PDB file of C-alpha atoms in Angstrom:
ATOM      1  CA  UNK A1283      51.292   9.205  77.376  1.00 60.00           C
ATOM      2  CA  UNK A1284      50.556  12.849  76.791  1.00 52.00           C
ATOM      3  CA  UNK A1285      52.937  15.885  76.945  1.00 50.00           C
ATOM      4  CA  UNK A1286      51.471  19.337  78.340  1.00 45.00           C
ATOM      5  CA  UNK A1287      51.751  22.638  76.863  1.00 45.00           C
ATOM      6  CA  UNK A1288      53.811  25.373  79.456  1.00 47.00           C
ATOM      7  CA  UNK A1289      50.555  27.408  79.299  1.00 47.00           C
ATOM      8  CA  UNK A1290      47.365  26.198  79.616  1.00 47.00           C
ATOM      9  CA  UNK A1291      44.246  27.401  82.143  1.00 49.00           C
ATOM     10  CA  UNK A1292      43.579  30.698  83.784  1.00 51.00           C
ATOM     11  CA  UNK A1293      46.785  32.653  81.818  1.00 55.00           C
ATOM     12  CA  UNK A1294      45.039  31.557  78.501  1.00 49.00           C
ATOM     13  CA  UNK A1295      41.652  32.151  79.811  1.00 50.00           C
ATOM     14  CA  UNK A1296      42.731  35.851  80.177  1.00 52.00           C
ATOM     15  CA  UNK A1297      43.645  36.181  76.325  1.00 58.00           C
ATOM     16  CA  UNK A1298      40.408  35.455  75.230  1.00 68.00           C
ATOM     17  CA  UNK A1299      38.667  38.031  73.331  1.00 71.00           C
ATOM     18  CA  UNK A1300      34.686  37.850  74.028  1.00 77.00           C
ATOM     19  CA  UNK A1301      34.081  41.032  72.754  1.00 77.00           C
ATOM     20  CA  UNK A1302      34.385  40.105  68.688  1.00 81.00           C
ATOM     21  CA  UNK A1303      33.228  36.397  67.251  1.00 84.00           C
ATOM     22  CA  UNK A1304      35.767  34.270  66.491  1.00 79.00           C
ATOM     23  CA  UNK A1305      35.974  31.531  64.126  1.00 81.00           C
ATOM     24  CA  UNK A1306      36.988  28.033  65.957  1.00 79.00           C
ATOM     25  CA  UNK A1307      33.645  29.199  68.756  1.00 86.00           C
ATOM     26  CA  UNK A1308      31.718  29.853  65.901  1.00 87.00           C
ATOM     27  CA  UNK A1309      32.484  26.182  64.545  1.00 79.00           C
ATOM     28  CA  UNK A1310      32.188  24.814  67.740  1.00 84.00           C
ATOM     29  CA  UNK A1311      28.711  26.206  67.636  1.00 88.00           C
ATOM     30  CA  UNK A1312      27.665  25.120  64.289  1.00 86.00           C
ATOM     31  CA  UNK A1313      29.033  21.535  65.550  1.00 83.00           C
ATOM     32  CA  UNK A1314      26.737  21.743  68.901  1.00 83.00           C
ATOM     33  CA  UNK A1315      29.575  22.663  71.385  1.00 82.00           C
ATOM     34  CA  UNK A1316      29.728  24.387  73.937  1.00 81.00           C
ATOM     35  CA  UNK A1317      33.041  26.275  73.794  1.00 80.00           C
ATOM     36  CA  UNK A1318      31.752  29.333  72.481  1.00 86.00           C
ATOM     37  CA  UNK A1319      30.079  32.341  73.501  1.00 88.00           C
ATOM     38  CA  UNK A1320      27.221  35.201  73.000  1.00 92.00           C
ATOM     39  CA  UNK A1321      28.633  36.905  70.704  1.00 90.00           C
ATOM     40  CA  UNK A1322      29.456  33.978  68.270  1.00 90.00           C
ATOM     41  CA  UNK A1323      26.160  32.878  68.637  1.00 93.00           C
ATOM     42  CA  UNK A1324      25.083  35.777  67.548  1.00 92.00           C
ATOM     43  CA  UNK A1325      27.508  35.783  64.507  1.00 89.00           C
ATOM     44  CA  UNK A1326      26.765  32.372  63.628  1.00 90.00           C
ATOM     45  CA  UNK A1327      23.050  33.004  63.887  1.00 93.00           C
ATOM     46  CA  UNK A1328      23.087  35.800  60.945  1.00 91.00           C
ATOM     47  CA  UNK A1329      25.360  33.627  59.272  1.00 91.00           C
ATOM     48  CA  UNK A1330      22.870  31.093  59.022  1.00 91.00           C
ATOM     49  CA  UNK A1331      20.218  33.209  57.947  1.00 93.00           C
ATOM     50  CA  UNK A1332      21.730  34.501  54.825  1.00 94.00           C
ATOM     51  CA  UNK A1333      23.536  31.179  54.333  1.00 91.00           C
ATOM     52  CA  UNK A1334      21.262  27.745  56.118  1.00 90.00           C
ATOM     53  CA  UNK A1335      23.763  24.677  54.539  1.00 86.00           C
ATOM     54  CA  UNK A1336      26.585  26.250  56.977  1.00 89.00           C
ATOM     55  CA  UNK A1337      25.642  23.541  59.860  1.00 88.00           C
ATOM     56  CA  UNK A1338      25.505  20.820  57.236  1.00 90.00           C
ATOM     57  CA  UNK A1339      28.596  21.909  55.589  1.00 91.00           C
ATOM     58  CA  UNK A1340      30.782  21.845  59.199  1.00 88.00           C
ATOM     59  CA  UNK A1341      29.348  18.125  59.808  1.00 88.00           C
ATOM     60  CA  UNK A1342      30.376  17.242  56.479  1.00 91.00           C
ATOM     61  CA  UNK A1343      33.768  18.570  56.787  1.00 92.00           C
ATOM     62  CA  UNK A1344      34.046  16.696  60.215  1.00 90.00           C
ATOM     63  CA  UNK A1345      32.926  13.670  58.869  1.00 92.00           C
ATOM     64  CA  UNK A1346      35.732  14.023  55.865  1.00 95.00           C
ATOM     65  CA  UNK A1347      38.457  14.488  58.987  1.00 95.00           C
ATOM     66  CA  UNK A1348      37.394  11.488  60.490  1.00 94.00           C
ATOM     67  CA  UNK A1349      37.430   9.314  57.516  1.00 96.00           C
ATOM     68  CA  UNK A1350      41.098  10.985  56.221  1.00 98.00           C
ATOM     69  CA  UNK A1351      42.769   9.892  59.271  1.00 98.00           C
ATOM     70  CA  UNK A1352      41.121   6.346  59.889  1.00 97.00           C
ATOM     71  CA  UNK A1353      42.004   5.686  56.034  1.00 98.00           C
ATOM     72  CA  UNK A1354      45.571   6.832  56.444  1.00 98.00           C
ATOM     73  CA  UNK A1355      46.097   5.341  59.877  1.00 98.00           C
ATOM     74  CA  UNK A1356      44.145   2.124  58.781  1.00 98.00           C
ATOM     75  CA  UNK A1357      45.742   1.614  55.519  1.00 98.00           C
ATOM     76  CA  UNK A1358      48.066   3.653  54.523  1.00 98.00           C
ATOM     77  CA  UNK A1359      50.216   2.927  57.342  1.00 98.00           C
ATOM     78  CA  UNK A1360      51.140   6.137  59.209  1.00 98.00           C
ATOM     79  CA  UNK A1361      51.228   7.141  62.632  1.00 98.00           C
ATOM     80  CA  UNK A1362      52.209  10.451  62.636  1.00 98.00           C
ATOM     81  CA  UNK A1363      49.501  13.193  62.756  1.00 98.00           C
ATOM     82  CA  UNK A1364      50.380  17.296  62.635  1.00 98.00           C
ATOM     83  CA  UNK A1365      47.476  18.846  63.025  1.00 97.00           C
ATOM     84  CA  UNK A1366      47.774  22.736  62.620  1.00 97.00           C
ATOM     85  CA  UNK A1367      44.648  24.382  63.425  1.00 91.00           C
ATOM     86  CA  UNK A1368      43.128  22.492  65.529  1.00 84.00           C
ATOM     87  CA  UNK A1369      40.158  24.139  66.725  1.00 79.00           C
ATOM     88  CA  UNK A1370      37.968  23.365  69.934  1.00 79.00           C
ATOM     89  CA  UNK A1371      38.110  19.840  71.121  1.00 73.00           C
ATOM     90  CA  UNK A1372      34.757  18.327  69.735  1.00 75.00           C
ATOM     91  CA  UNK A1373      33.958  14.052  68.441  1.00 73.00           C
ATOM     92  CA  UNK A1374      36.442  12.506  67.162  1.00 84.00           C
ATOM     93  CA  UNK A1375      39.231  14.680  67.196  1.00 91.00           C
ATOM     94  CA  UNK A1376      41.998  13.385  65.163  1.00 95.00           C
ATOM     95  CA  UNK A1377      43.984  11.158  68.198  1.00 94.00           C
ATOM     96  CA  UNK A1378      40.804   9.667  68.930  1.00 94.00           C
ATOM     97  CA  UNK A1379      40.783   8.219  65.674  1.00 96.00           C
ATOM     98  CA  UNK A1380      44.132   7.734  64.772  1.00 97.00           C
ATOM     99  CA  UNK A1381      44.937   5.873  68.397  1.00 97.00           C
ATOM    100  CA  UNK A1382      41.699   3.954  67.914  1.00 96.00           C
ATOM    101  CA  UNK A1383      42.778   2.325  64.682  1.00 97.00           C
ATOM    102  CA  UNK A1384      46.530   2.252  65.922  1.00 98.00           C
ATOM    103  CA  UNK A1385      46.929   3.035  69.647  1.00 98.00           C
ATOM    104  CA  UNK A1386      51.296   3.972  69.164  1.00 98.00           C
ATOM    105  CA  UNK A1387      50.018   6.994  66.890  1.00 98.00           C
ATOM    106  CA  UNK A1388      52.211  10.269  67.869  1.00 98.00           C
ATOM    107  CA  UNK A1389      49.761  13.141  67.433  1.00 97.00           C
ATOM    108  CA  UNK A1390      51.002  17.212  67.445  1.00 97.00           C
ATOM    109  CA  UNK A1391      48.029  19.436  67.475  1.00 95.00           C
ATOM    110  CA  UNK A1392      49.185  23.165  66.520  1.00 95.00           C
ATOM    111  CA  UNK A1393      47.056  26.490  67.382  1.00 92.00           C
ATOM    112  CA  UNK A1394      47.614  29.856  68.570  1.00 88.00           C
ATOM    113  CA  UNK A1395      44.041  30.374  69.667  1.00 82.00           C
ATOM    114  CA  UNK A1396      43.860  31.245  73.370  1.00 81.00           C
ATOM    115  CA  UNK A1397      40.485  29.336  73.578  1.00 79.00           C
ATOM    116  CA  UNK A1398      41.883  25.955  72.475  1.00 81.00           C
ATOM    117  CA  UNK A1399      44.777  26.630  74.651  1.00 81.00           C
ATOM    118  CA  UNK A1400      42.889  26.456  77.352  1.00 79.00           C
ATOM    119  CA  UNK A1401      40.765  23.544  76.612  1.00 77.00           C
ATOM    120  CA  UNK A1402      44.450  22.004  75.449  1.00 74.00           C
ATOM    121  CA  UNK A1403      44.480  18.753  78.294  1.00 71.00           C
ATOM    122  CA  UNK A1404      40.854  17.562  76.290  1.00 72.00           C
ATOM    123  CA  UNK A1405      43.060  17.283  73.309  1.00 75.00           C
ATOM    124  CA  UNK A1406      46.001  15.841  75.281  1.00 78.00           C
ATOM    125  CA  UNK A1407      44.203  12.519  76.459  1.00 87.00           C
ATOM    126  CA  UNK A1408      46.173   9.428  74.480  1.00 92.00           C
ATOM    127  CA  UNK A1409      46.388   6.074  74.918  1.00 93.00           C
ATOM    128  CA  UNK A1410      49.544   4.522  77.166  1.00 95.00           C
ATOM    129  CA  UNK A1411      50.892   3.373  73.700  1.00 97.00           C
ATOM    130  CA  UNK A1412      51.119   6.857  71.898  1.00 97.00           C
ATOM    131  CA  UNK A1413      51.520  10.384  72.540  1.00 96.00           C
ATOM    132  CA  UNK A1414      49.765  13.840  71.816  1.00 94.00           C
ATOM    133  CA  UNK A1415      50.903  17.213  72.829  1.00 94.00           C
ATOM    134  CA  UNK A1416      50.078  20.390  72.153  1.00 93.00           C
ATOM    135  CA  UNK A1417      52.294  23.465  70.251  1.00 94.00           C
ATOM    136  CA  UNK A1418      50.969  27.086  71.049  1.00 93.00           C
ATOM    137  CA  UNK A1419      52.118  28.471  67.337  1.00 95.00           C
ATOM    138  CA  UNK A1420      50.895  30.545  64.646  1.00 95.00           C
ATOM    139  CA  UNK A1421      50.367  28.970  60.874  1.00 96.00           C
ATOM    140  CA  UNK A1422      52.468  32.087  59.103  1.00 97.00           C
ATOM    141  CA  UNK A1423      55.772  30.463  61.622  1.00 97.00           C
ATOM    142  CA  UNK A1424      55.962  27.031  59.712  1.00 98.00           C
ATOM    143  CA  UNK A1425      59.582  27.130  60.863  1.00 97.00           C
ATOM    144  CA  UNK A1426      58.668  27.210  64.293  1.00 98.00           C
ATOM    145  CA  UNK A1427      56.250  24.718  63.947  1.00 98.00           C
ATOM    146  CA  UNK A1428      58.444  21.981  62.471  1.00 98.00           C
ATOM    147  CA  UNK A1429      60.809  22.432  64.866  1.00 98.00           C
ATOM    148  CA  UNK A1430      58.586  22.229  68.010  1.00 98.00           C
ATOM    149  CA  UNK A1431      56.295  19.374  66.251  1.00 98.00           C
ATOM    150  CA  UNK A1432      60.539  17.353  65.943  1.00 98.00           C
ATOM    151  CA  UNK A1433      60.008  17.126  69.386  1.00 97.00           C
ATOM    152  CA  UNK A1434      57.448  14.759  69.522  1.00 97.00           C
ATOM    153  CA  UNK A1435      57.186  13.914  65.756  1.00 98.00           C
ATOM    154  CA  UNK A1436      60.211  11.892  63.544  1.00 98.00           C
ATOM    155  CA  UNK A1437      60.738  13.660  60.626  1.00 98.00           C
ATOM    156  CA  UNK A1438      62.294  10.791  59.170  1.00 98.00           C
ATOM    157  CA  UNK A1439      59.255   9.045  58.999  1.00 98.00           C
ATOM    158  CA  UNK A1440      56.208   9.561  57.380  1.00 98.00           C
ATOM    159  CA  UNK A1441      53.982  12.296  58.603  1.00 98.00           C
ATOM    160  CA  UNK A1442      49.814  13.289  58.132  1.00 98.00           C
ATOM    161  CA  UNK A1443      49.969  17.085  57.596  1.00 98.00           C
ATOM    162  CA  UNK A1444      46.163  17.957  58.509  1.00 98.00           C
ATOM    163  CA  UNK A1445      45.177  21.545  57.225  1.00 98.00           C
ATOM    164  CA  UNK A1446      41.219  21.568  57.845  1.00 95.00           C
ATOM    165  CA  UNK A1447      39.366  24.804  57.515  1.00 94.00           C
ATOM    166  CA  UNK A1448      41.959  26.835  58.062  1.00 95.00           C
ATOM    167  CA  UNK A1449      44.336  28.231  55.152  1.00 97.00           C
ATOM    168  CA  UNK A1450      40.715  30.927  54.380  1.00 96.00           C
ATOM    169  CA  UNK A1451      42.237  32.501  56.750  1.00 94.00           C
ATOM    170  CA  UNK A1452      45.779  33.418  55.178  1.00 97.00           C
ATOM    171  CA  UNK A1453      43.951  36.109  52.354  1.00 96.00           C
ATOM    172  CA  UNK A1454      46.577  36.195  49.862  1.00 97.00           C
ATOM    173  CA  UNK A1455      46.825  33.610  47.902  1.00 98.00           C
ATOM    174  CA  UNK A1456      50.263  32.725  47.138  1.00 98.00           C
ATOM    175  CA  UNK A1457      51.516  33.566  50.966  1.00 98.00           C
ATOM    176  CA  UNK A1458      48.744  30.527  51.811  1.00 98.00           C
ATOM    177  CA  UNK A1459      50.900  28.400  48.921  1.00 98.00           C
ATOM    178  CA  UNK A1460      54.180  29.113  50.343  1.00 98.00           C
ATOM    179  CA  UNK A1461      53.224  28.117  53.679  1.00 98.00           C
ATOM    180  CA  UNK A1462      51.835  24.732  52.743  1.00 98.00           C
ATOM    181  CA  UNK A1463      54.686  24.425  50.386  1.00 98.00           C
ATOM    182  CA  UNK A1464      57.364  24.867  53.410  1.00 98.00           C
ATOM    183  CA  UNK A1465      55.355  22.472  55.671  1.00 98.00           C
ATOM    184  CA  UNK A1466      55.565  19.986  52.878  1.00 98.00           C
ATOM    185  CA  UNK A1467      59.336  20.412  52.194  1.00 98.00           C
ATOM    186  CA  UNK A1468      60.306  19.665  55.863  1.00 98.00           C
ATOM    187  CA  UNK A1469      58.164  16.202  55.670  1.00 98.00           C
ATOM    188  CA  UNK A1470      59.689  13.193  54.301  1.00 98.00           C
ATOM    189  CA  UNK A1471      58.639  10.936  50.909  1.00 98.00           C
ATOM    190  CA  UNK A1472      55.688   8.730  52.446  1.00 98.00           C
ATOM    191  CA  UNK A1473      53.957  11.723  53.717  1.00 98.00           C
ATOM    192  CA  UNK A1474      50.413  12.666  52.965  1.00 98.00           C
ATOM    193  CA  UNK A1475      48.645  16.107  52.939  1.00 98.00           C
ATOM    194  CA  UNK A1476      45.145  16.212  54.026  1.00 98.00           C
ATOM    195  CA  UNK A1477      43.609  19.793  53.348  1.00 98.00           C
ATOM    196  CA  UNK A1478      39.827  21.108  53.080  1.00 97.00           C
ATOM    197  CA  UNK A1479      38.510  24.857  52.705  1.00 97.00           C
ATOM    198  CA  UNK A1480      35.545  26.418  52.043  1.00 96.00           C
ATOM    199  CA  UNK A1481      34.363  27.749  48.496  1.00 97.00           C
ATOM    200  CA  UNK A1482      32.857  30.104  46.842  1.00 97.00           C
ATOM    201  CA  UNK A1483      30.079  27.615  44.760  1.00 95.00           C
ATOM    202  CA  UNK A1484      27.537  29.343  46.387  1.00 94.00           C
ATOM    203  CA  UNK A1485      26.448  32.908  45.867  1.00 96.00           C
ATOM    204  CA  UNK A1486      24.403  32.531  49.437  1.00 96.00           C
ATOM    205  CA  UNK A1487      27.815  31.450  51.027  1.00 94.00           C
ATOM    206  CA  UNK A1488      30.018  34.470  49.802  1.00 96.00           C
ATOM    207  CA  UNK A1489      27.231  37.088  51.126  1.00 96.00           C
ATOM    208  CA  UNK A1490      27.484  35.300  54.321  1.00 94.00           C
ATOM    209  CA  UNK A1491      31.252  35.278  54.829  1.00 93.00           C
ATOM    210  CA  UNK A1492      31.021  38.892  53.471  1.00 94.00           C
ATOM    211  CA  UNK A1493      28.809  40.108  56.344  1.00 91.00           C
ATOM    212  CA  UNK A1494      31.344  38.137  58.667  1.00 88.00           C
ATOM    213  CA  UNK A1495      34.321  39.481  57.551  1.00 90.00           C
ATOM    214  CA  UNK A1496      33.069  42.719  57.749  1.00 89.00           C
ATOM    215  CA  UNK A1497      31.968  42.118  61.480  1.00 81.00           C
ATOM    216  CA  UNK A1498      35.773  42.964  62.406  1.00 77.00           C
ATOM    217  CA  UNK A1499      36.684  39.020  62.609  1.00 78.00           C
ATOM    218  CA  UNK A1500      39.649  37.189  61.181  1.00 83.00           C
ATOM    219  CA  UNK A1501      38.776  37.379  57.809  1.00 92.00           C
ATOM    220  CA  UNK A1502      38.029  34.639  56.321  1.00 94.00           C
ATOM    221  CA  UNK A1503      38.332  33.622  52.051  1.00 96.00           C
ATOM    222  CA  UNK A1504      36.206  31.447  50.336  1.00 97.00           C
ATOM    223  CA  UNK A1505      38.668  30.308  47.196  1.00 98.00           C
ATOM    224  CA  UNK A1506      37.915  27.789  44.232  1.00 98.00           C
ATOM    225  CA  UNK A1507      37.809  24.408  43.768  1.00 97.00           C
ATOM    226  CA  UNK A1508      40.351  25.065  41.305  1.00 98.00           C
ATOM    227  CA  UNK A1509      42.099  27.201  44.188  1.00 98.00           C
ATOM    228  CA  UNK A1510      42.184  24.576  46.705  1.00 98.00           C
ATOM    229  CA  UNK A1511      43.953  22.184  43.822  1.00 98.00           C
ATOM    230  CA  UNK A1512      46.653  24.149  43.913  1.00 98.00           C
ATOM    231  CA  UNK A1513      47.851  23.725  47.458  1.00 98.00           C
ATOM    232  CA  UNK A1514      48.669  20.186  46.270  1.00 98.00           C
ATOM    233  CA  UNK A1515      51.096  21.004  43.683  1.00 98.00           C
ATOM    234  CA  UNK A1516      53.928  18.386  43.380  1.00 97.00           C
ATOM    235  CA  UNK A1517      51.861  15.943  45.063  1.00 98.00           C
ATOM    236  CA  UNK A1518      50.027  12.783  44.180  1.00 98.00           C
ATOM    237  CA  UNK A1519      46.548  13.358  44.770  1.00 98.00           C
ATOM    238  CA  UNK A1520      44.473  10.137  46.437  1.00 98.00           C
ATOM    239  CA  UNK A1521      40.983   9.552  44.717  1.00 97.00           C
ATOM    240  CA  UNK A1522      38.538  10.678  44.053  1.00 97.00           C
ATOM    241  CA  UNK A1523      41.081  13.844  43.742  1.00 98.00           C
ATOM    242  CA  UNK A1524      40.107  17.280  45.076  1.00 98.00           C
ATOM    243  CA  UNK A1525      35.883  17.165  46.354  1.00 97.00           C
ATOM    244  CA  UNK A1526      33.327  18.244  48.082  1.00 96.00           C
ATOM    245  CA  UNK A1527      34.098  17.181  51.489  1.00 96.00           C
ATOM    246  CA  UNK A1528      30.841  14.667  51.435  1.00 93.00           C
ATOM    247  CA  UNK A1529      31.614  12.973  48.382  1.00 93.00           C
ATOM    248  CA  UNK A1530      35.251  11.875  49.188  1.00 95.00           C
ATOM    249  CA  UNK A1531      35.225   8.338  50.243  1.00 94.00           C
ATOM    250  CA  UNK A1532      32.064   8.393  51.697  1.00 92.00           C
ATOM    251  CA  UNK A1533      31.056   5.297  54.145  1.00 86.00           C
ATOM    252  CA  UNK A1534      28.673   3.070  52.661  1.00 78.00           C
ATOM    253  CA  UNK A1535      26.326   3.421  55.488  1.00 71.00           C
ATOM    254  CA  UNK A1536      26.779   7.608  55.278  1.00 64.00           C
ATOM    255  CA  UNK A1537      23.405   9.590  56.036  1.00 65.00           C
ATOM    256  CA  UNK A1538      21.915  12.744  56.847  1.00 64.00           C
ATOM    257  CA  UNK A1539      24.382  14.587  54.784  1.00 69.00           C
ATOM    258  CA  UNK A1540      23.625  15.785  50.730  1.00 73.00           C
ATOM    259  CA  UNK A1541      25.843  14.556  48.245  1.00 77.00           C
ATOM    260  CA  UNK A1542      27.559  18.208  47.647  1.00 90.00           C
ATOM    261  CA  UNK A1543      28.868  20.823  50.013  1.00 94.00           C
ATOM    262  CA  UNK A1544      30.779  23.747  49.620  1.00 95.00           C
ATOM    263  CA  UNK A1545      33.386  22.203  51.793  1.00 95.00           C
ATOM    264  CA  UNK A1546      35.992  20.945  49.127  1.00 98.00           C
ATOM    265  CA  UNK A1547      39.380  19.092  50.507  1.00 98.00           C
ATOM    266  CA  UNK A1548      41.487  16.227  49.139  1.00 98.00           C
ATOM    267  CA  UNK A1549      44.108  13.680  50.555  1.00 98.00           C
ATOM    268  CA  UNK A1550      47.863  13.400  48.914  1.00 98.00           C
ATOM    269  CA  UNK A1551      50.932  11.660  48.925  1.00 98.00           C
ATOM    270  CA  UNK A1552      54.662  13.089  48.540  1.00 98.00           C
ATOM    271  CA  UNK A1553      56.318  10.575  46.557  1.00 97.00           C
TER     272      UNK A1553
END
């Protein structure tokens, strides 16, 4: 069954901002969508130039997504996804895998982007056995995201916290901490936090996301490995632990992708 958000369509349409790039269209671009337009083009053009592993870097990071939630649905045993910054609908978004390993998965995708609003009922397919739906929320509310997630997700049972790409955006470090740190609390022992950011092991990369930021986007911060760690304090890291997004569990059949990428993310537990 699905569930559909109270605003989707022409009123979200209207919020969209086509005048400066945005990050999710500038993914969705890098990924080969079409959910995006001139002007992140544009922006994702130069960022290419001054930085050419970008495209190879967003595939990775896909791939890692894909291979999170089929482990975690496939043998860890959950069936519960929260999925806060969703992005643009692309392959494989994380019901599609989940319900295709276990079709009863519940699935809450969580944005505040206008865009993916809009494009919210490509997200909202599900099978007859499970549910998604959709919460129109912003990442610095975790309150109000745990309490409209409760209505489709049982917080007494184990839950897949999915953080992919997006805590760069939070710039100080310890608000970005606290945030993860309150979504944690609310989720029950069984739970698992999958998170992946971007890094700064790449001199090429930081110039890049310098030139961005100072295109008048959402900045964005490249942090660590040691950085990224952190937001799984107090919980017990899967292997092979915190890594580049291509090396963690990679399928035995994996190609087309190099074994490093500055996309680093992990998979943990909350005993």
């Amino acid at each position: 069954m699905t569930e559909e958000p109270e605003n989707t369509g022409h009123e979200a349409l209207a919020k969209i901002d086509t005048s400066v790039p945005q990050s999710a269209r500038i993914w969705n671009y890098w990924l080969g969508g079409k959910d995006n337009y001139e002007v992140d083009r544009v922006a994702g053009d130069a960022f290419r130039e001054i930085f050419p592993g970008i495209e190879t870097g967003a595939r990775a990071a896909r791939y890692f997504l894909a291979r999170a939630v089929r482990h975690l649905a496939a043998e860890e045993g959950i069936r519960q996804f929260l999925d806060i910054g969703t992005g643009l609908p692309s392959v494989d978004n994380t019901h599609e895998i989940a319900q295709r390993v276990v079709p009863e998965c519940r699935i809450v995708y969580v944005d505040n982007d206008p865009l993916v609003l809009a494009h919210a009922r490509a997200l909202l397919t599900s099978t007859p056995e499970g549910v998604t739906n959709y919460v129109d929320a912003d990442l610095r509310d975790p309150s109000t995201i745990v309490r409209e997630a409760g209505k489709t997700l049982n917080f007494d049972q184990p839950v897949a916290l999915m953080l992919m790409g997006i805590l760069g955006h939070i710039e100080d470090y310890d608000e970005a901490r606290s945030i993860v740190r309150q979504l944690v609390d609310a989720l029950p022992s069984g739970s698992y936090l999958v998170q992946y950011d971007s890094t700064d092991t790449s001199e090429s990369y930081v110039r890049a996301i310098q030139q961005y930021n100072d295109g008048g986007s959402i900045p964005y911060i490249l942090r660590s490995p040691e950085q990224i760690a952190g937001f799984f304090d107090g919980l017990e890291l899967l292997e092979p632990g915190v890594a580049s997004c291509s090396r963690w569990r990679p399928d035995p059949d994996a190609w087309g992708l190099p074994a490093e990428v500055h996309q680093y993310g992990g998979v943990a537990v909350k005993r």
